[in-house]
Tab-separated table of C-alpha atoms and ligand atoms in Angstrom:
chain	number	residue	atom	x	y	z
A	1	UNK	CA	0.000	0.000	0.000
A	2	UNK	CA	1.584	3.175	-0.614
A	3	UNK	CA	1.595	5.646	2.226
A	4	UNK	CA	2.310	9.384	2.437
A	5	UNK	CA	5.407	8.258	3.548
A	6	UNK	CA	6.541	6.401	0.871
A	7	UNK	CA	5.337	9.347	-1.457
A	8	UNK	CA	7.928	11.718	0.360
A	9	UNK	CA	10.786	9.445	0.236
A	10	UNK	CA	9.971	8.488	-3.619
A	11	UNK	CA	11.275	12.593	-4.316
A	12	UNK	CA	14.829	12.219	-6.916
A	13	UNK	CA	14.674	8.811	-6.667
A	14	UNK	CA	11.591	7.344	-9.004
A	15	UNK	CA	8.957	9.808	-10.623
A	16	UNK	CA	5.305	9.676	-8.921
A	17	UNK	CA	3.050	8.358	-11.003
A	18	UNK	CA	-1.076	9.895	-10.506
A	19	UNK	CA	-4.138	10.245	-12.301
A	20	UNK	CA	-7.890	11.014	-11.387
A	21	UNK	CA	-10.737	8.604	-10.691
A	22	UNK	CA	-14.178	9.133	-9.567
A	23	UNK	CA	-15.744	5.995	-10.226
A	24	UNK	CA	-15.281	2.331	-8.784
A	25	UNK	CA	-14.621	0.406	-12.244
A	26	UNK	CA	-11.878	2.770	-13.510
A	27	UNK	CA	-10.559	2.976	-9.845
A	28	UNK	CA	-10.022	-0.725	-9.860
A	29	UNK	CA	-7.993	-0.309	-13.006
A	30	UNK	CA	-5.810	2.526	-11.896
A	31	UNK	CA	-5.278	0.424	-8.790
A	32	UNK	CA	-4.238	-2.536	-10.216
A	33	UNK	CA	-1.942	-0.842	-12.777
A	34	UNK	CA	-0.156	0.262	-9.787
A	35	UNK	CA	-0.593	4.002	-10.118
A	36	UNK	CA	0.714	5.611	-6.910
A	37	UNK	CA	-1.945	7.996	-6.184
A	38	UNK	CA	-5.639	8.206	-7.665
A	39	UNK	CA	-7.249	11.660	-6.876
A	40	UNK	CA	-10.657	12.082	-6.860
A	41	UNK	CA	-10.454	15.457	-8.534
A	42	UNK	CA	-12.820	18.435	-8.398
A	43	UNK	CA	-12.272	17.728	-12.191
A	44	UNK	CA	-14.883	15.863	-11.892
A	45	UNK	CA	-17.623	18.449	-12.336
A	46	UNK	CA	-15.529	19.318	-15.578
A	47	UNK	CA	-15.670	16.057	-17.192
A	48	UNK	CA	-17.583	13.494	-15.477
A	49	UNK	CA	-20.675	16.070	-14.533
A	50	UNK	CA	-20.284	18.759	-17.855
A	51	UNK	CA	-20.014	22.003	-15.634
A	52	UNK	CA	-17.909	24.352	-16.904
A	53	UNK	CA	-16.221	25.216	-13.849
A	54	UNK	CA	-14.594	23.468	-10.864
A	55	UNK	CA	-17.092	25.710	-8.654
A	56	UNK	CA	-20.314	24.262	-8.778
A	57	UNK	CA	-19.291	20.371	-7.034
A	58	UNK	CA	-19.968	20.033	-3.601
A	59	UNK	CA	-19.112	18.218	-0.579
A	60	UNK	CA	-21.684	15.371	-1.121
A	61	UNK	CA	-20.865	14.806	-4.864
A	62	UNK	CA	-17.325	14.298	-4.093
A	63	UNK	CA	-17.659	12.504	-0.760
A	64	UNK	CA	-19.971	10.059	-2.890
A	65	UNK	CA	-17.272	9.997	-5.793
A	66	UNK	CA	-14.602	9.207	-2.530
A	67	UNK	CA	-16.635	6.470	-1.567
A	68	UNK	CA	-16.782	4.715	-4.623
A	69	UNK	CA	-13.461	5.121	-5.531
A	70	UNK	CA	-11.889	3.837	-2.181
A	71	UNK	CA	-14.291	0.604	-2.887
A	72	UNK	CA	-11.900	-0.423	-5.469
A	73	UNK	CA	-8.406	0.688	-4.141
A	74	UNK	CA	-6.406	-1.924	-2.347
A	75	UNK	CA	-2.798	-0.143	-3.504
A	76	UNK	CA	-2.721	3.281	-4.444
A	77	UNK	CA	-3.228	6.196	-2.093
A	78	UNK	CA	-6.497	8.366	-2.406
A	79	UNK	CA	-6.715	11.743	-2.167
A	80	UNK	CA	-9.576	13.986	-2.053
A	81	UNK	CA	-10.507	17.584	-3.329
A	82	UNK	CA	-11.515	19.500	-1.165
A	83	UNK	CA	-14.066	21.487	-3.177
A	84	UNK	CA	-14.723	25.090	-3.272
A	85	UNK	CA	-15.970	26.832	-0.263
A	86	UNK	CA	-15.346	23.564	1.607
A	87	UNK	CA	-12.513	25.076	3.543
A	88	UNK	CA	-12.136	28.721	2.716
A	89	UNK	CA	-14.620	29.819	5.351
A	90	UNK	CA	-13.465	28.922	8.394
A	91	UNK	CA	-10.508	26.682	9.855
A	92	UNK	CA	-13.376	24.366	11.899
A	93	UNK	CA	-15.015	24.283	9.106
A	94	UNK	CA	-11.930	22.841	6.982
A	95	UNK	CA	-11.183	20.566	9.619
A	96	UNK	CA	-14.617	19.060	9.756
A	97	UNK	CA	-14.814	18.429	5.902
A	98	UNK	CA	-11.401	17.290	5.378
A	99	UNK	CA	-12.505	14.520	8.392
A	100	UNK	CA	-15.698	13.519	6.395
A	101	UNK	CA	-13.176	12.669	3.178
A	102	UNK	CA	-10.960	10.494	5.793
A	103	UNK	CA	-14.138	9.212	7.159
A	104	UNK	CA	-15.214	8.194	3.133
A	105	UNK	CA	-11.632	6.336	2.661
A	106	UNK	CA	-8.874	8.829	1.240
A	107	UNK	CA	-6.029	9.148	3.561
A	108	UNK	CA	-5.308	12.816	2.655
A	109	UNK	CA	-6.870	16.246	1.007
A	110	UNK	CA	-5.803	18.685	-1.735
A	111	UNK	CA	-6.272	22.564	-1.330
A	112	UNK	CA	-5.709	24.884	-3.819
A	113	UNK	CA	-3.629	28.184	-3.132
A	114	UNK	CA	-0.693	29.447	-0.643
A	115	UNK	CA	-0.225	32.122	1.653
A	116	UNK	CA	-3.922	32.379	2.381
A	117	UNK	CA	-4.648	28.821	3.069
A	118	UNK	CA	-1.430	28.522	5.453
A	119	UNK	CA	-3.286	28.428	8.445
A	120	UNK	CA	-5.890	26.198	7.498
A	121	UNK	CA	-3.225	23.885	6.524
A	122	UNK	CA	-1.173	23.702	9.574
A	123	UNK	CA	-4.114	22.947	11.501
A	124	UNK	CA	-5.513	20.159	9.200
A	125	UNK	CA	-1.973	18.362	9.252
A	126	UNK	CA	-1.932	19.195	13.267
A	127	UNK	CA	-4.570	16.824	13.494
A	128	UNK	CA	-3.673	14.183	11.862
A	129	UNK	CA	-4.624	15.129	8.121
A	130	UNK	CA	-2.813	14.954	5.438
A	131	UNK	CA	-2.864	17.464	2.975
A	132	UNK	CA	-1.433	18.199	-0.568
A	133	UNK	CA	-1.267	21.959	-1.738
A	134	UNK	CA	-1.930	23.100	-5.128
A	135	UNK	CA	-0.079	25.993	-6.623
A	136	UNK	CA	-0.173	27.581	-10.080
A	137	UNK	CA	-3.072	27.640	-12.336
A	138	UNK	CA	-5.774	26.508	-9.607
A	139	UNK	CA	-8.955	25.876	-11.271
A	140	UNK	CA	-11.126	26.971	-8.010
A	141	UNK	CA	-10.016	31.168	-8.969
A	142	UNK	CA	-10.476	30.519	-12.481
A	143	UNK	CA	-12.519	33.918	-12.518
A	144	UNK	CA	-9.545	35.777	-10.664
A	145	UNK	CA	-7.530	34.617	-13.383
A	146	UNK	CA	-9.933	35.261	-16.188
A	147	UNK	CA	-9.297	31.845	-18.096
A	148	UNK	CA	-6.661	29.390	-18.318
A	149	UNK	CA	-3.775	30.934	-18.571
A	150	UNK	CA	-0.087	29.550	-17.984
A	151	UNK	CA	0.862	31.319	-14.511
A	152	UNK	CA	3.930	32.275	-13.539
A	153	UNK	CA	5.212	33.734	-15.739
A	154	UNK	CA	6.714	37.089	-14.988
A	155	UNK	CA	9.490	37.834	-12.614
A	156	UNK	CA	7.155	38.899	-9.412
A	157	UNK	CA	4.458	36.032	-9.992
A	158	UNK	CA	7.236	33.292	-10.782
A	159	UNK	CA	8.570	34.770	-7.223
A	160	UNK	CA	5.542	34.766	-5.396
A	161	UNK	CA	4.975	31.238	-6.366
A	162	UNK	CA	8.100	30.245	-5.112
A	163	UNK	CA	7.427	31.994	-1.830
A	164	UNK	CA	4.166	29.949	-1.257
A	165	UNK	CA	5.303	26.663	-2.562
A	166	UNK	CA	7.669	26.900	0.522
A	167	UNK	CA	5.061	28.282	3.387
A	168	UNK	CA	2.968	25.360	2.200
A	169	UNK	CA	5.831	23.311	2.420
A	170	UNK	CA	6.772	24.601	6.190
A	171	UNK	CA	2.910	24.354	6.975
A	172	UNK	CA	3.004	20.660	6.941
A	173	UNK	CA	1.559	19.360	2.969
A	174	UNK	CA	3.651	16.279	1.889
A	175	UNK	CA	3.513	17.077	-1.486
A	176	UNK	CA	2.914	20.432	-4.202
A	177	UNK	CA	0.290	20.034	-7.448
A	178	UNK	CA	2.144	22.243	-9.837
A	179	UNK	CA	-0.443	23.386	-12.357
A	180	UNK	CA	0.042	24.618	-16.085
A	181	UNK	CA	3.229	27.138	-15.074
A	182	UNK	CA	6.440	27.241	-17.254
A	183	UNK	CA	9.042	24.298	-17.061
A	184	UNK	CA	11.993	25.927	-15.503
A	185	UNK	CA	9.954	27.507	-12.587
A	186	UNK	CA	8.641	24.306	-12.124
A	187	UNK	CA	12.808	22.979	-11.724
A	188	UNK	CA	13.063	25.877	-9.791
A	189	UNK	CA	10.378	24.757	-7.263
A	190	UNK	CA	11.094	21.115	-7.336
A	191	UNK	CA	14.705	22.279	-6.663
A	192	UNK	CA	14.227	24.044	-3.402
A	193	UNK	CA	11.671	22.111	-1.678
A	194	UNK	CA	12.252	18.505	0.445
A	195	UNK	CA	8.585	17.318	-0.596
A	196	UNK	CA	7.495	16.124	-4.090
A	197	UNK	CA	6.287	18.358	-6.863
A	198	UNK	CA	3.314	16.628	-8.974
A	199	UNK	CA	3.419	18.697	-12.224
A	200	UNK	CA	0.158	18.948	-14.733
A	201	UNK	CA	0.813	21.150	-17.612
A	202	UNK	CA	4.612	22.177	-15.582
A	203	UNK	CA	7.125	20.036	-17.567
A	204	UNK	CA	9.616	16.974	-17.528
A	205	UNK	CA	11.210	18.333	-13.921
A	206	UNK	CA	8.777	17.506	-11.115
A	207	UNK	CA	8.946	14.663	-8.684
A	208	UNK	CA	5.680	13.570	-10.260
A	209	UNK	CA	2.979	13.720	-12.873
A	210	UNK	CA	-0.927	13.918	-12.558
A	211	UNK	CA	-3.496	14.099	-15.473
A	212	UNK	CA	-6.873	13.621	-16.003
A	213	UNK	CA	-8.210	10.140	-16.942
A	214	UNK	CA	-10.286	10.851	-18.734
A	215	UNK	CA	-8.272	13.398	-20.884
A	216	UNK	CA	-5.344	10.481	-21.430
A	217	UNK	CA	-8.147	7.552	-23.018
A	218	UNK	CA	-10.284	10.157	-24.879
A	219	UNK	CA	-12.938	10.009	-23.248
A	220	UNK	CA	-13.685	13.668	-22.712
A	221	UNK	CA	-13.738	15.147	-26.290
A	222	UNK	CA	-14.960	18.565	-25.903
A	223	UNK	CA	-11.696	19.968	-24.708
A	224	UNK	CA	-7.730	19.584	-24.921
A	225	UNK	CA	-5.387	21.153	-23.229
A	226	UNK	CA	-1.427	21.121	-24.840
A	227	UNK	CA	0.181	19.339	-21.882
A	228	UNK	CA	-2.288	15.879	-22.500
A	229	UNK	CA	-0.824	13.220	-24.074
A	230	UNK	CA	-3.479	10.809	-25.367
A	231	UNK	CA	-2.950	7.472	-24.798
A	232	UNK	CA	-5.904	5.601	-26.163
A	233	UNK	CA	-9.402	7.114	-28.162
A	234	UNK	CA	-11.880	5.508	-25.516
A	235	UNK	CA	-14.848	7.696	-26.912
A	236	UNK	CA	-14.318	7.056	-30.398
A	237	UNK	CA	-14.539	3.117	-29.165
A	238	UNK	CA	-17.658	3.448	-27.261
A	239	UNK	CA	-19.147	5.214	-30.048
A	240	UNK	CA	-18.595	2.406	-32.418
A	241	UNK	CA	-19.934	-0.281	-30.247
A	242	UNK	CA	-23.028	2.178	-29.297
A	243	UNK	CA	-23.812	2.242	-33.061
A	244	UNK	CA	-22.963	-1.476	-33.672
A	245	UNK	CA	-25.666	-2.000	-30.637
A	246	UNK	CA	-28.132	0.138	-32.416
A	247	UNK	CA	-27.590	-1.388	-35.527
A	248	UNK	CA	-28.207	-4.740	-34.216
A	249	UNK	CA	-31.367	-4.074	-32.614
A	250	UNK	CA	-33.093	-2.341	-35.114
A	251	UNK	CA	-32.050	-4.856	-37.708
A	252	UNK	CA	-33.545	-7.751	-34.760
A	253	UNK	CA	-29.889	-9.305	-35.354
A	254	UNK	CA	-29.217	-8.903	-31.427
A	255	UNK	CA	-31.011	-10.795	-29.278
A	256	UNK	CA	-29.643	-14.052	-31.092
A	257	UNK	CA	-29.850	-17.460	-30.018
A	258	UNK	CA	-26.348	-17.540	-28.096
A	259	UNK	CA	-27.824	-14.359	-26.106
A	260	UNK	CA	-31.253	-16.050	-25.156
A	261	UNK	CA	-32.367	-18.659	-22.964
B	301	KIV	O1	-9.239	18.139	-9.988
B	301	KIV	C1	-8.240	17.662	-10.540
B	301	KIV	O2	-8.325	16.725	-11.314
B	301	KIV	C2	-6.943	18.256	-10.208
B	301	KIV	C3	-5.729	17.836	-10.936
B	301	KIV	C4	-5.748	17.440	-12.284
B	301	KIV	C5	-4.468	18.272	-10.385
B	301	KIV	O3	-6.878	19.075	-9.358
């Protein structure tokens, strides 16, 4: 099983290897493939639920997507998103949602952002909850932003960035999401810090790597970002056996004998 431990001590030595599940079939794939950590993403409003934003998931659509997920996993460790305005309002209010994702199965949380979640952060890992920060382009302020945009990039943002990645790192998070910023900021980071970097969209450097599922099989058409690779053309696959289905039925070909009793 790997542990948050063995996450930490994995930094320079062998690249950490993640991707997103919210469901218990793919989960049981991931697991047995022996990815090293499945998050059950906010993503999944994106491209499991169609919403346009991160924003709109809430605390019982991922603690439900938790639960099924953490049904599968026997290997990998699960981590949760924490989803917007889940811990932002209050620190006893971050603590008690981060404990209903433990209480679900995942043995740690993500939050988005630096200086300003700090506090939150130290107090979640305080008691006993382990927590991943998330730096760069951070889907939850996607309207702060105004799209996205590769951040980072000039001199006082690339700084800044630098600056947080170690408060959250001194705070008590095991491990950085790097999101969609340039390459040798990413180095940078990875560089100065003693915990893992997990880069989407931030280059060849980091400790780690995290995408999408469904971006790498296909399986979410509408949208492609440069930094996914696709690995397989799931939807084009279910479309053809959806068709061939169709085809079948309407033709009375399927039912046949050999599917009858
Ligand atoms: O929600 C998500 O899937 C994520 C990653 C891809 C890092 O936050």
């Amino acid at each position: 099983m790997v542990t948050i431990n063995k996450i930490i001590s994995m930094k320079q030595k062998e690249k950490i290897v993640c991707l997103t599940a919210y469901d218990y079939p793919t989960a049981k794939i991931l697991d047995e493939s022996g990815i090293d950590i499945i998050l059950v993403g906010d993503s999944a409003a994106n491209v499991f639920a169609g919403e346009k934003t991160t924003l709109p998931i809430t605390m019982t659509e991922m603690l439900y997507h938790t639960r099924v997920v953490t049904r599968a996993v026997r290997h990998s460790l699960v981590i949760s998103d924490m989803p917007f305005l889940s811990y932002q309002v209050s620190i006893s209010q971050a603590v008690y949602n981060a404990g209903r994702f433990l209480k679900a199965g995942a043995r740690a949380v993500k939050i988005e952002g630096g200086k300003s979640v700090v506090e939150i952060i130290k107090r979640l890992v305080e008691l006993g909850i382990p927590v991943m920060g998330h730096l760069g382009l951070t889907p939850q302020s996607i309207h702060k932003f105004g799209g996205y945009k590769l951040q980072g990039t000039d001199e006082a943002s690339a700084r800044n960035m630098i600056t947080d990645a170690k408060l959250l790192e001194s705070a008590g998070c095991f491990a950085i999401v790097l999101e969609k910023i340039p390459s040798r900021l990413a180095e940078k980071i990875t560089t100065e810090l003693t915990i893992p970097t997990i880069g989407i969209g931030a280059g060849p450097h980091c400790d780690g790597q995290i995408l999408v599922f469904h971006d790498i099989v296909g399986l979410f058409e509408e949208f492609q970002p440069k930094f996914v690779k696709q690995y397989a053309q799931v939807g084009a696959e279910i479309r053809r056996a959806v068709l061939q289905y169709k085809d079948e039925v309407k033709k009375g070909v399927f039912p046949d004998q050999e599917h009858s009793y």
